[in-house]
mmCIF file of C-alpha atoms (C1' of nucleotides) and ligand atoms in Angstrom:
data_model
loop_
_atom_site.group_PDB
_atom_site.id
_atom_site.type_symbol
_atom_site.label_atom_id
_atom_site.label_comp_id
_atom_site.label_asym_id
_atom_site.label_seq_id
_atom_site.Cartn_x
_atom_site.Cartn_y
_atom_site.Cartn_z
ATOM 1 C CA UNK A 1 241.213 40.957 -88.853
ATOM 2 C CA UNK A 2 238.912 40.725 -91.850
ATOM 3 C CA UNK A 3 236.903 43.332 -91.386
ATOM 4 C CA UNK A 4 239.669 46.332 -91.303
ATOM 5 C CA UNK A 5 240.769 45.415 -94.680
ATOM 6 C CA UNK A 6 237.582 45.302 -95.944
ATOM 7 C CA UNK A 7 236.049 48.820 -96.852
ATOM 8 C CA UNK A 8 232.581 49.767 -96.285
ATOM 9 C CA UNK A 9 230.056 48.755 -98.558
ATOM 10 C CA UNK A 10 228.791 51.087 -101.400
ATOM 11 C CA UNK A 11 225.458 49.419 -100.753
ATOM 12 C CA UNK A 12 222.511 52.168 -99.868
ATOM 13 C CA UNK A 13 219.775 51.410 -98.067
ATOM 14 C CA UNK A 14 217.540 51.542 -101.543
ATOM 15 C CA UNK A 15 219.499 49.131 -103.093
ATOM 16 C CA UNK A 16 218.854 45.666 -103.368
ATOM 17 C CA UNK A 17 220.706 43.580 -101.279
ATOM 18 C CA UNK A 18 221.220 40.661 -98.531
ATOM 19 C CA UNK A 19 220.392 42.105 -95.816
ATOM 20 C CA UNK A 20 220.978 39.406 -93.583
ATOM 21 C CA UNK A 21 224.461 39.520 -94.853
ATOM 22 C CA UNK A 22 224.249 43.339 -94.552
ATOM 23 C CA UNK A 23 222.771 43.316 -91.014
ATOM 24 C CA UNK A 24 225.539 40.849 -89.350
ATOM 25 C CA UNK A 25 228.048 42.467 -90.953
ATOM 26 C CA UNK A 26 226.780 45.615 -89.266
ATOM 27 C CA UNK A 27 226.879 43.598 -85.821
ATOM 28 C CA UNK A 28 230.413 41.685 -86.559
ATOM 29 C CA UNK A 29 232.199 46.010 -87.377
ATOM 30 C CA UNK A 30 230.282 47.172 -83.912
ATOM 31 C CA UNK A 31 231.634 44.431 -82.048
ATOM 32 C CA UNK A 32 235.034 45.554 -83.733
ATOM 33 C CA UNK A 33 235.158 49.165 -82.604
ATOM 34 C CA UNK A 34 233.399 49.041 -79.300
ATOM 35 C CA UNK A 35 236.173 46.743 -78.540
ATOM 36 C CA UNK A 36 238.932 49.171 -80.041
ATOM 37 C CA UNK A 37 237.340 52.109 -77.800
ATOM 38 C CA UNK A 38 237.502 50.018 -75.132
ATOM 39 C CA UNK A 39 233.820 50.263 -74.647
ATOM 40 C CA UNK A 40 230.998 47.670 -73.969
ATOM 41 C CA UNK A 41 228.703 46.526 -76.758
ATOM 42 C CA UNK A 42 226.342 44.978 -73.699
ATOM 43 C CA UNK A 43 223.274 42.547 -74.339
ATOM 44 C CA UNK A 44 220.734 45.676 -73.654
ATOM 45 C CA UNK A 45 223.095 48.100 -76.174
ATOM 46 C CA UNK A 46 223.964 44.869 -78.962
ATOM 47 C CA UNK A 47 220.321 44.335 -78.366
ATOM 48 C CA UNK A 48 219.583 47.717 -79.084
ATOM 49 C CA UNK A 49 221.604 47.851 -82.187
ATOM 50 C CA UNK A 50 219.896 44.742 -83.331
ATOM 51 C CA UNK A 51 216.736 45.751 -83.156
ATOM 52 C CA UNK A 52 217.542 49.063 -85.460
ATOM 53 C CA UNK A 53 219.168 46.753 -87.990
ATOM 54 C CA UNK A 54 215.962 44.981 -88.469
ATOM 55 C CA UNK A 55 215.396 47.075 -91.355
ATOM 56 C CA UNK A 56 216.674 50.527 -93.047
ATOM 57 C CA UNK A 57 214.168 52.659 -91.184
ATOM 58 C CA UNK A 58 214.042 54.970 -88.277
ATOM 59 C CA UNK A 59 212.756 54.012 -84.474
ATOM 60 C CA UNK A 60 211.355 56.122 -81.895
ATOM 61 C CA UNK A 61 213.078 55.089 -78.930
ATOM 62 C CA UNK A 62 209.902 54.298 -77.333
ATOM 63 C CA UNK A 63 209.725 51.238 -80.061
ATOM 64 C CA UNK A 64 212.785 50.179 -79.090
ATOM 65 C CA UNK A 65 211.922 50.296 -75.626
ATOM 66 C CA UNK A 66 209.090 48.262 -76.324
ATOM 67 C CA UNK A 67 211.219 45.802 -77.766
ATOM 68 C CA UNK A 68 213.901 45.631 -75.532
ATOM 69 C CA UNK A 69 211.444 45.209 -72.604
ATOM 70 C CA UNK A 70 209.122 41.961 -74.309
ATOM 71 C CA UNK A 71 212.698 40.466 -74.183
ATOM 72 C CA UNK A 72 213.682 40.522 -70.345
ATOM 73 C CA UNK A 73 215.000 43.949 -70.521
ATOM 74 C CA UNK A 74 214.091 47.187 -68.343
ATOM 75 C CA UNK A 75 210.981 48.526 -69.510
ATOM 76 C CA UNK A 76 211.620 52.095 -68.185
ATOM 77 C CA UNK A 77 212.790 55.240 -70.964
ATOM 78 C CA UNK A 78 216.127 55.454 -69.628
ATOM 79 C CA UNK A 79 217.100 51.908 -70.736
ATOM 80 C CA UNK A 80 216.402 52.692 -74.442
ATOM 81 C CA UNK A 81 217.434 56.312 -74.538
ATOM 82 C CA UNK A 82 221.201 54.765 -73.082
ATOM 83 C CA UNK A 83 221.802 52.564 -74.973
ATOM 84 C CA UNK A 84 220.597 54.403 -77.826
ATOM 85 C CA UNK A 85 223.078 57.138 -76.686
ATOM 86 C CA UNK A 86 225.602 54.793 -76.650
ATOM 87 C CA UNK A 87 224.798 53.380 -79.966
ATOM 88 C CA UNK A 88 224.764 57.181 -81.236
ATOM 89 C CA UNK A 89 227.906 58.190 -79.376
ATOM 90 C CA UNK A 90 230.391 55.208 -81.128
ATOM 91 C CA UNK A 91 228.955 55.807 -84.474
ATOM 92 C CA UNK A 92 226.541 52.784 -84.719
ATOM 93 C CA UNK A 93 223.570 54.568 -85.372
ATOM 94 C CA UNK A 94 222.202 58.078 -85.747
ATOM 95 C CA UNK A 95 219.682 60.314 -84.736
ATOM 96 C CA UNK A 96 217.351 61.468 -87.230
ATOM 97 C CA UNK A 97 216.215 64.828 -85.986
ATOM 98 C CA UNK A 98 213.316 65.519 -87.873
ATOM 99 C CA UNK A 99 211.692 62.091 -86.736
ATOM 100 C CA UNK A 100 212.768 62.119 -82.966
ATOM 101 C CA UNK A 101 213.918 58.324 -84.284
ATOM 102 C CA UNK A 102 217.094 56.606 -84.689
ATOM 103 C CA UNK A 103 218.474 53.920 -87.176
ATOM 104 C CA UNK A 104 221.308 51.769 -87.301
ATOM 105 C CA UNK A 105 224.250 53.489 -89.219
ATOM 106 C CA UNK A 106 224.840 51.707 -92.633
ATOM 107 C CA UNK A 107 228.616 53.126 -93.003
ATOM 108 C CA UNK A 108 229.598 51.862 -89.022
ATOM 109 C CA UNK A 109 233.424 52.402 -89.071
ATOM 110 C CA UNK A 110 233.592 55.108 -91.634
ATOM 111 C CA UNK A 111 233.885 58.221 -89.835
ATOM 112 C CA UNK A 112 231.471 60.354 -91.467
ATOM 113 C CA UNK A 113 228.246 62.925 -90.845
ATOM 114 C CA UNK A 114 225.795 62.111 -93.674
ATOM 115 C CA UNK A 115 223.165 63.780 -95.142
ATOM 116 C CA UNK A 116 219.777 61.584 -94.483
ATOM 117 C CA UNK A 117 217.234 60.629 -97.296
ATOM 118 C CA UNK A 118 214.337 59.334 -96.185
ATOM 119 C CA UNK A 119 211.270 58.269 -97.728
ATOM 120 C CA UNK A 120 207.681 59.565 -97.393
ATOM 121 C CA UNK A 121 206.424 57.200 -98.823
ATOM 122 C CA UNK A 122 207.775 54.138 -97.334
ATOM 123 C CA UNK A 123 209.967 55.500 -94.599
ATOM 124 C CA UNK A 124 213.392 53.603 -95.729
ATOM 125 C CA UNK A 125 216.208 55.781 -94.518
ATOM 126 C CA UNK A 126 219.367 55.925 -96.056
ATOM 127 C CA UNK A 127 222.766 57.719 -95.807
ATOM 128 C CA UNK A 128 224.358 60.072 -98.282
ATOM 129 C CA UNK A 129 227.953 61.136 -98.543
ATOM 130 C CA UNK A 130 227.610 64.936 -97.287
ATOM 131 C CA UNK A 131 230.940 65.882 -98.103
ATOM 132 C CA UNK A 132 230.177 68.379 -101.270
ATOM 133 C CA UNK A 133 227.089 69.257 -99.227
ATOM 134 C CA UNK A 134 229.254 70.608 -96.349
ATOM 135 C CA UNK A 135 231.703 72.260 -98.629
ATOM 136 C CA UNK A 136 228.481 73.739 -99.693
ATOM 137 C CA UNK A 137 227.306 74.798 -96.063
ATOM 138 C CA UNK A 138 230.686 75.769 -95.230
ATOM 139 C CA UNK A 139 230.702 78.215 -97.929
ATOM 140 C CA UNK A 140 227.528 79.900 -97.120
ATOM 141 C CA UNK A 141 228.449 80.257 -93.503
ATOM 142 C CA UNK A 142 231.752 81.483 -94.040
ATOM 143 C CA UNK A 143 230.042 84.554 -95.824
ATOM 144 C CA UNK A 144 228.259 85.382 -92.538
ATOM 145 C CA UNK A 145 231.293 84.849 -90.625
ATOM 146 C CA UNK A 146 230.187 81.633 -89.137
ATOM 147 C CA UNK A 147 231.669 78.869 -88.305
ATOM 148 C CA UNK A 148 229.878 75.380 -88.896
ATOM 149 C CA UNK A 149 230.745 72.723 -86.181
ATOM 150 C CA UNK A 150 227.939 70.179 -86.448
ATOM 151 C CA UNK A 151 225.295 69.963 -89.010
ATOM 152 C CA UNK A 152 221.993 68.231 -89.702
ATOM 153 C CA UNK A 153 220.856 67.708 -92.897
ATOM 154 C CA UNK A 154 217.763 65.426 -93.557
ATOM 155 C CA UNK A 155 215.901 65.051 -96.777
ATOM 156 C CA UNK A 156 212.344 64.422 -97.304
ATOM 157 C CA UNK A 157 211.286 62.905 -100.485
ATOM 158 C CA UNK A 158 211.022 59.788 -102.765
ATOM 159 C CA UNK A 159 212.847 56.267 -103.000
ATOM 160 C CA UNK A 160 213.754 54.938 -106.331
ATOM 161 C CA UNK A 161 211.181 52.054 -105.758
ATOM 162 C CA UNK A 162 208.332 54.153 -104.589
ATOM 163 C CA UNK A 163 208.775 56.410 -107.310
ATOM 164 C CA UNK A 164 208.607 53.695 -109.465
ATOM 165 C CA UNK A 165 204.711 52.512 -107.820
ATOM 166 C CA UNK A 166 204.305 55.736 -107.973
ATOM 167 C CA UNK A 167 204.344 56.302 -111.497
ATOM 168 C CA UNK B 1 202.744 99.410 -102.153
ATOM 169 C CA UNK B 2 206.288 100.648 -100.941
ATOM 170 C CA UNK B 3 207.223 97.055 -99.781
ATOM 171 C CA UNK B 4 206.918 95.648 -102.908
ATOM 172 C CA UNK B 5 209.357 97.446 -104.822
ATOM 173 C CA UNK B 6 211.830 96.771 -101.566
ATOM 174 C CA UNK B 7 213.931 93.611 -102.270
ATOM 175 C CA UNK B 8 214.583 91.935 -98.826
ATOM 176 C CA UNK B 9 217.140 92.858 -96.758
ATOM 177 C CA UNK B 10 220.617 91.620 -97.215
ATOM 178 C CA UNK B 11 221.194 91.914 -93.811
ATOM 179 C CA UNK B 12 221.433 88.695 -91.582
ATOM 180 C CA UNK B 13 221.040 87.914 -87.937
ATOM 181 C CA UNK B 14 225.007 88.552 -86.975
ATOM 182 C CA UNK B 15 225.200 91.673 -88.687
ATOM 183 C CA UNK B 16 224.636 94.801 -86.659
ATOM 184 C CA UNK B 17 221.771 96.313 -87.411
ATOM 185 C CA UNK B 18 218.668 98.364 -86.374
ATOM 186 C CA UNK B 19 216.461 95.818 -84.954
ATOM 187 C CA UNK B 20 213.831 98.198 -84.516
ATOM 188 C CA UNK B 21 213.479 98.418 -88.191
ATOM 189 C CA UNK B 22 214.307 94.904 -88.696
ATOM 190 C CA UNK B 23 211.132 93.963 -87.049
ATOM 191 C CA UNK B 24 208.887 96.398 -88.170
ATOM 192 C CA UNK B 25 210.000 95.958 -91.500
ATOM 193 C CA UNK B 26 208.910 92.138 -91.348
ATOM 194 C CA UNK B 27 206.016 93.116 -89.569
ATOM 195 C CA UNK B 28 204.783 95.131 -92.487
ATOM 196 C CA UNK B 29 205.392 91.971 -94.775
ATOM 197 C CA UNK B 30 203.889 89.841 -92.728
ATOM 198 C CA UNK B 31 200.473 91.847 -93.088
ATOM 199 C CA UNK B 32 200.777 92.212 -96.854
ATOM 200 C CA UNK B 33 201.677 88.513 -97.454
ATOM 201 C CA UNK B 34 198.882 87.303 -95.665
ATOM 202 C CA UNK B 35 196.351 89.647 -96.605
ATOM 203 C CA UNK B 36 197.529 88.889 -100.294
ATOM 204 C CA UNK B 37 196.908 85.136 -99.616
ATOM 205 C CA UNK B 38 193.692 86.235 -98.043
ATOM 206 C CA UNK B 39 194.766 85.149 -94.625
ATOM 207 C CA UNK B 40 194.134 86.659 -91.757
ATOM 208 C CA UNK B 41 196.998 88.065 -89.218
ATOM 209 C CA UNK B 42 194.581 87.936 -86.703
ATOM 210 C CA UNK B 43 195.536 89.227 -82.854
ATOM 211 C CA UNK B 44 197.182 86.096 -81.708
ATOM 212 C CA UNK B 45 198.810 85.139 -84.396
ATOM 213 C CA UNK B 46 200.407 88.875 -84.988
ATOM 214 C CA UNK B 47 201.131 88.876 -81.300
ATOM 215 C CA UNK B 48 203.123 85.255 -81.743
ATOM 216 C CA UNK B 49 205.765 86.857 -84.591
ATOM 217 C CA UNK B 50 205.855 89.865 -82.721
ATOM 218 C CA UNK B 51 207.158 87.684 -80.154
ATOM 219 C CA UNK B 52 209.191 85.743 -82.537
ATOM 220 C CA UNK B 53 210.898 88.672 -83.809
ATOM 221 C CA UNK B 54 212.105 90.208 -80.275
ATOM 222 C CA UNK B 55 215.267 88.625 -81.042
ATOM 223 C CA UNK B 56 216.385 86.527 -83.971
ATOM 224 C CA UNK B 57 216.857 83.284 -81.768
ATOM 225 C CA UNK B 58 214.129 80.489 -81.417
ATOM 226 C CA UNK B 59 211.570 80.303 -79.080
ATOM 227 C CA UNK B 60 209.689 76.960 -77.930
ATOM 228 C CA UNK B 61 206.371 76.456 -78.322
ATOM 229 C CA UNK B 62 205.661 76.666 -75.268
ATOM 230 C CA UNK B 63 207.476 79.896 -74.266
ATOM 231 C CA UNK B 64 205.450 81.495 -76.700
ATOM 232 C CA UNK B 65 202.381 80.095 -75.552
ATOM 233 C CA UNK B 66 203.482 81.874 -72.201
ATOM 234 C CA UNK B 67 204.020 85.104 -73.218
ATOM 235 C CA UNK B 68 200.586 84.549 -74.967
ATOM 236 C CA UNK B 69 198.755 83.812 -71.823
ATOM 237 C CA UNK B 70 200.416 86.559 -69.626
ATOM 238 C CA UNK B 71 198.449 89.208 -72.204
ATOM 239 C CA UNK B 72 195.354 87.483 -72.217
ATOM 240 C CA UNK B 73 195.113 85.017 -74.798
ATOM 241 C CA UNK B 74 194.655 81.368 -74.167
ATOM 242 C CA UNK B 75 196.736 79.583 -72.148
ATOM 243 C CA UNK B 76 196.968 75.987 -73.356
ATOM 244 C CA UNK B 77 199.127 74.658 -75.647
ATOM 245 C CA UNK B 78 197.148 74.440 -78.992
ATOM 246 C CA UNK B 79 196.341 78.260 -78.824
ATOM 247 C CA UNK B 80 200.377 78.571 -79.280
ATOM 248 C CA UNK B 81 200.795 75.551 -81.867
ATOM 249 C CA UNK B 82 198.038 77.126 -84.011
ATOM 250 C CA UNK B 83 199.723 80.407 -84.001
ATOM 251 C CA UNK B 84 202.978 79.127 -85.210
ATOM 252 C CA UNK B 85 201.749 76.777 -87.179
ATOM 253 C CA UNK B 86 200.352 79.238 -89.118
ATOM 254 C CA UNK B 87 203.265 81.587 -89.249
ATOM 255 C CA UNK B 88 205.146 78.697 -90.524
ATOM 256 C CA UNK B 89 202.890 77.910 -93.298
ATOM 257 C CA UNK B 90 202.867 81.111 -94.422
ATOM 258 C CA UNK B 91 206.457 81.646 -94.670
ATOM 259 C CA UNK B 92 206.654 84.159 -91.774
ATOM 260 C CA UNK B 93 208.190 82.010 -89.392
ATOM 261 C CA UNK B 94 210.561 78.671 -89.427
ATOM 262 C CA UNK B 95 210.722 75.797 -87.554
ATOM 263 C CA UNK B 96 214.356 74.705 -85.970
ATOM 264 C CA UNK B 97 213.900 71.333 -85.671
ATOM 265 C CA UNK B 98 217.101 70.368 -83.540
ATOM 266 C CA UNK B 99 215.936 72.948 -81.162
ATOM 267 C CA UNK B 100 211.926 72.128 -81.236
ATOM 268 C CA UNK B 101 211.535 75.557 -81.455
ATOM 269 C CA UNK B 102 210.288 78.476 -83.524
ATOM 270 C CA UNK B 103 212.386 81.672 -85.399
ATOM 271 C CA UNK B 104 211.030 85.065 -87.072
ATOM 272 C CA UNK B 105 211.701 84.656 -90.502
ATOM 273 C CA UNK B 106 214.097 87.382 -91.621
ATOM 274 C CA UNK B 107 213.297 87.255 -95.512
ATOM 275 C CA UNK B 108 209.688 87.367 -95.320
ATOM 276 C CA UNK B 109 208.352 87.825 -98.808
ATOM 277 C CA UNK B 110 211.313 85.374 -100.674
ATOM 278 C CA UNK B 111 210.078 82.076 -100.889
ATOM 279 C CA UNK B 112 212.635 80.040 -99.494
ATOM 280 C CA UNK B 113 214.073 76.951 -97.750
ATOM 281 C CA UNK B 114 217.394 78.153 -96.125
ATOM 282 C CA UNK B 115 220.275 76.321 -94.195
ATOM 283 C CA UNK B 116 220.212 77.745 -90.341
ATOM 284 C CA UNK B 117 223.355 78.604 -88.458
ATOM 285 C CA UNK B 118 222.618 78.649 -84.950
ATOM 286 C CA UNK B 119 224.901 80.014 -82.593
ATOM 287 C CA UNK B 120 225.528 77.457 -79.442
ATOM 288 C CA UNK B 121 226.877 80.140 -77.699
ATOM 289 C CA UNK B 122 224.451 82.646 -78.091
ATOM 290 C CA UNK B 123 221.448 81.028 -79.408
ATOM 291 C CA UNK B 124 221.383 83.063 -82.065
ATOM 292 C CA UNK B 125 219.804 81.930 -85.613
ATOM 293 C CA UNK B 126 220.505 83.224 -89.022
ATOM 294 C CA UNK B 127 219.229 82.149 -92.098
ATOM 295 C CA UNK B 128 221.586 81.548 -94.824
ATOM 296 C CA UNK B 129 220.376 80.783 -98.789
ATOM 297 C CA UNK B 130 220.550 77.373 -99.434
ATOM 298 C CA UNK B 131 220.975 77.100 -103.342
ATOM 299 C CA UNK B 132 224.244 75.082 -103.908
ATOM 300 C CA UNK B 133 223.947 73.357 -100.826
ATOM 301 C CA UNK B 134 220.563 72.388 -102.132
ATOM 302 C CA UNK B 135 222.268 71.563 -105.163
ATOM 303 C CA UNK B 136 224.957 69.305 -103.580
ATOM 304 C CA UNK B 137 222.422 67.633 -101.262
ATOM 305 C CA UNK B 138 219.974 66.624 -104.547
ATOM 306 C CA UNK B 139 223.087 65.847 -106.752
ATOM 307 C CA UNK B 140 224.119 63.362 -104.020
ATOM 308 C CA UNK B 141 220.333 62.015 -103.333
ATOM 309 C CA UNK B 142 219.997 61.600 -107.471
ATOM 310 C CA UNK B 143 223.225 59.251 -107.299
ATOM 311 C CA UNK B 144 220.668 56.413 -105.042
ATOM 312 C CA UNK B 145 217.880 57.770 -107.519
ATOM 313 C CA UNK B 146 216.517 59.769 -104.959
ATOM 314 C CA UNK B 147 214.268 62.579 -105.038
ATOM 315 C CA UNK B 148 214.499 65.398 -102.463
ATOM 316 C CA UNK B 149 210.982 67.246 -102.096
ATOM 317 C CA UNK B 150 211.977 68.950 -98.916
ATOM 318 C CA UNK B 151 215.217 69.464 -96.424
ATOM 319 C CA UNK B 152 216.213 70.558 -93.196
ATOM 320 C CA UNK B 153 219.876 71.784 -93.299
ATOM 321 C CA UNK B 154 220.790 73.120 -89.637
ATOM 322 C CA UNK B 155 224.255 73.827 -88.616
ATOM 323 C CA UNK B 156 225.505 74.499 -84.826
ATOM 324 C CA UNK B 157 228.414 76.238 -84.502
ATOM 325 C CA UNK B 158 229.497 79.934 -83.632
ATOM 326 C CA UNK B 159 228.890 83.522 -84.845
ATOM 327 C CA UNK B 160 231.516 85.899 -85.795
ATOM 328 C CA UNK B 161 231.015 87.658 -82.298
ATOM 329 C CA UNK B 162 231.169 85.019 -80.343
ATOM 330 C CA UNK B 163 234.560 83.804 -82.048
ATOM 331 C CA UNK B 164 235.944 86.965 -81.179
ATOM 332 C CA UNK B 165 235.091 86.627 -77.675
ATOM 333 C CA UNK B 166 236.349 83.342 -77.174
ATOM 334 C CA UNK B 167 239.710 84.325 -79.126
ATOM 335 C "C1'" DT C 1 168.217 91.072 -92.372
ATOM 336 C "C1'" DC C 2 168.823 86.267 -91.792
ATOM 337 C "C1'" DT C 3 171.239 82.355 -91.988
ATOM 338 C "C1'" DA C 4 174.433 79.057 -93.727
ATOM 339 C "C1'" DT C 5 179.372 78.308 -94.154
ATOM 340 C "C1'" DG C 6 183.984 78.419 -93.348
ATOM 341 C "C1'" DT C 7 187.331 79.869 -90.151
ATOM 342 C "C1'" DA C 8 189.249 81.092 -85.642
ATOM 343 C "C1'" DT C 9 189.616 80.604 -80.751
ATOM 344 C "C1'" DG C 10 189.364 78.338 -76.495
ATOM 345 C "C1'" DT C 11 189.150 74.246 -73.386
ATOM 346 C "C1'" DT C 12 189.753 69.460 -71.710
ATOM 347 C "C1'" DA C 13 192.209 65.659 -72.059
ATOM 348 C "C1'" DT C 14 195.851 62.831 -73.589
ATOM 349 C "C1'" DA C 15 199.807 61.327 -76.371
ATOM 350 C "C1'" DT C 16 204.622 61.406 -77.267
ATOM 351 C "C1'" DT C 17 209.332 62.350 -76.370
ATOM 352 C "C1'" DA C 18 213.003 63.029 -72.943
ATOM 353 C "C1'" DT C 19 215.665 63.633 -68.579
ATOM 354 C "C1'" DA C 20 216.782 63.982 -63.475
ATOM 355 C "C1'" DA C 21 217.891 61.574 -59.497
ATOM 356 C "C1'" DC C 22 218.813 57.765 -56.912
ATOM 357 C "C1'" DA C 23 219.672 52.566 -55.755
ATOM 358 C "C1'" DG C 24 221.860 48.358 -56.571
ATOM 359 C "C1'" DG C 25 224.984 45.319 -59.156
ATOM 360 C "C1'" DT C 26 229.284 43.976 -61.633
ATOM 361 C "C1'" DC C 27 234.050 43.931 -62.268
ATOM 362 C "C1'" DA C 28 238.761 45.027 -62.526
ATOM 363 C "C1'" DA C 29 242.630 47.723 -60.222
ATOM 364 C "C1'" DC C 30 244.872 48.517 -56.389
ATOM 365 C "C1'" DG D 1 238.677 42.908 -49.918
ATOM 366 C "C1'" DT D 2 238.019 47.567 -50.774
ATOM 367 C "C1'" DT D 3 237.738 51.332 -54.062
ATOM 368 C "C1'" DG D 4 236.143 53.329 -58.018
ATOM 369 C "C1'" DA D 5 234.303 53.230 -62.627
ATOM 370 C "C1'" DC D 6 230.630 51.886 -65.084
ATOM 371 C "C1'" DC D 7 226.301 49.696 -66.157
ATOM 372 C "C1'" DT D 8 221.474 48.627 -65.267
ATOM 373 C "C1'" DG D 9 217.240 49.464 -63.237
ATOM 374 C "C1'" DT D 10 213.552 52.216 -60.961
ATOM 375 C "C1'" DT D 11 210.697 56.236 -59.628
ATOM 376 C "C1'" DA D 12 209.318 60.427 -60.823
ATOM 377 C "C1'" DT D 13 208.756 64.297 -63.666
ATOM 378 C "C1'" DA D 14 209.705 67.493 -67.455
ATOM 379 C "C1'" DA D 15 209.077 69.033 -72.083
ATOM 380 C "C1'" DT D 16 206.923 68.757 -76.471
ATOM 381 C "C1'" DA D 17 202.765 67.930 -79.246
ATOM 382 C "C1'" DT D 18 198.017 66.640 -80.833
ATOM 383 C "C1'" DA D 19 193.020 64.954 -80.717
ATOM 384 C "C1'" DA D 20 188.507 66.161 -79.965
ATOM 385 C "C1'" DC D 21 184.987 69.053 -78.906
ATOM 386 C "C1'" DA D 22 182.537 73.637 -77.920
ATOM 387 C "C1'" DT D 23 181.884 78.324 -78.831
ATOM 388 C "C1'" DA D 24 182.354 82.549 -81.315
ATOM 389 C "C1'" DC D 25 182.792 85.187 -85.256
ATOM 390 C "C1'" DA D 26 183.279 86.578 -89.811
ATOM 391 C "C1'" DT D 27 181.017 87.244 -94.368
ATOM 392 C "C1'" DA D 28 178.656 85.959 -98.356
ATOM 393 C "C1'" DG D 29 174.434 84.471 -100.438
ATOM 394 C "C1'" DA D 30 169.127 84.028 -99.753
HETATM 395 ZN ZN1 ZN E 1 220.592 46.260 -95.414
HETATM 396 ZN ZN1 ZN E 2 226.190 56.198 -90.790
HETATM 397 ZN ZN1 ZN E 3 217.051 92.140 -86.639
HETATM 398 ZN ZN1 ZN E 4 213.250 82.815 -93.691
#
DNA sequence: TCTATGTATGTTATATTATAACAGGTCAAC
DNA sequence: GTTGACCTGTTATAATATAACATACATAGA
């Protein structure tokens, strides 16, 4: 299909763009590899995704829950940590550790682990390519003897356009 | 004073070493660096790094706040929070935030933001300097225009003895 | 010495985040 | 048509964290 030739976008999450276009392409790759894993993308868990691809920021799966449950949906935790899970565990969004929040991967179909920016000021979230930054982590660890498996790495700071106001 | 003239220990949390020493030695820092802020170590909050430095893994807040109340100090959860919350701000403890928990600091005196390498098999924490992966990480946050004011960088993996023992 | 001020501790109460355990429903394989 | 895997939903509870208020205690001027 379409969408395996096509490579990721290069978009960010600060960049200007059509998100609409941006968002169902999101939807249309998920559908994709769900189906390749031979997984379910289910109303509650598509839902799910949907909601997170409202905009580039983070949720607390208690907002989603919300959400999910003003539309029909369970209104109990487990229903939004699942299919959160689920979202998390195929790649099609990510946990953001120092939030307790989750947003909608903007890379879905890349394998990757990225290094999060996210805004103080306006709470946009976007992804970074960590691969120097591993090297980088690698390399330290390695001098300790250690050896890195998984790794979080989350920045705190200021978008493009809020450093702009800001100035 | 003697301490001052004493760079920080090289040593790090997989090396073998005299604990004893380890923890008295940050102990000692601990009291100059806050009486040179003019902060107070006061009871509690001495008794929380002691605590804190039993081991160089990371306690939750609220196994802290037990130990706490078992020797007489308050026993609800803000009397705990406080305590750490101070250690962190002085720079005599860190926060772990995959784990939601709370780890001596073993370079008490150099102002830093490290990368942790926790352990999964042991739980054990070290802190490794974070320059060039700090580097890496704003290098690829200045390619979005980015600008990183603070970072978490946590990896999960396994010590050098606990590679050994699995081999 | 007195007292105002900032700081520290303690308590009650509640908010927020997360998981365990079980029950019922769907669906395809056998 | 029964089995077994998986998905959804519920109840209940665990684990983490903060708000708000009351009391005590320093210590630095008056
Ligand atoms: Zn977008
Ligand atoms: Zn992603
Ligand atoms: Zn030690
Ligand atoms: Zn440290």
């Amino acid at each position: 299909m379409a969408l395996a030739r096509k490579p990721a976008d290069p978009l960010h999450a600060f960049a200007a763009h059509d998100h609409g276009n941006c968002s169902r392409d999101a939807l249309a790759r998920a559908e994709a590899i769900t189906t390749a894993a031979g997984a379910r993308l289910t109303p509650v868990r598509r839902r799910a995704l949907e909601i997170l691809l409202e905009d580039h920021r983070a949720l607390g799966a208690y907002d989603v829950l919300n959400r999910l449950a003003g539309e029909g949906f369970g209104n109990q935790p487990p229903v939004a940590y699942r299919a959160l899970e689920f979202l998390v565990a195929h790649g099609l969004a990510h946990r953001i550790q120092r939030l307790n929040a989750f947003t909608a991967c903007t890379h879905i179909g890349n394998a990757h682990s990225p290094a999060f920016l996210i805004c103080r000021s306006c709470s946009t979230v976007a992804e970074a390519a960590a691969g120097a930054i591993r090297t980088a982590l690698d390399a330290a660890a390695d001098e300790q003897g250690f050896v890195v498996e998984m790794s979080t790495i989350e920045a705190l700071g200021l978008c493009p356009a809020c450093r702009s106001a800001a100035a």
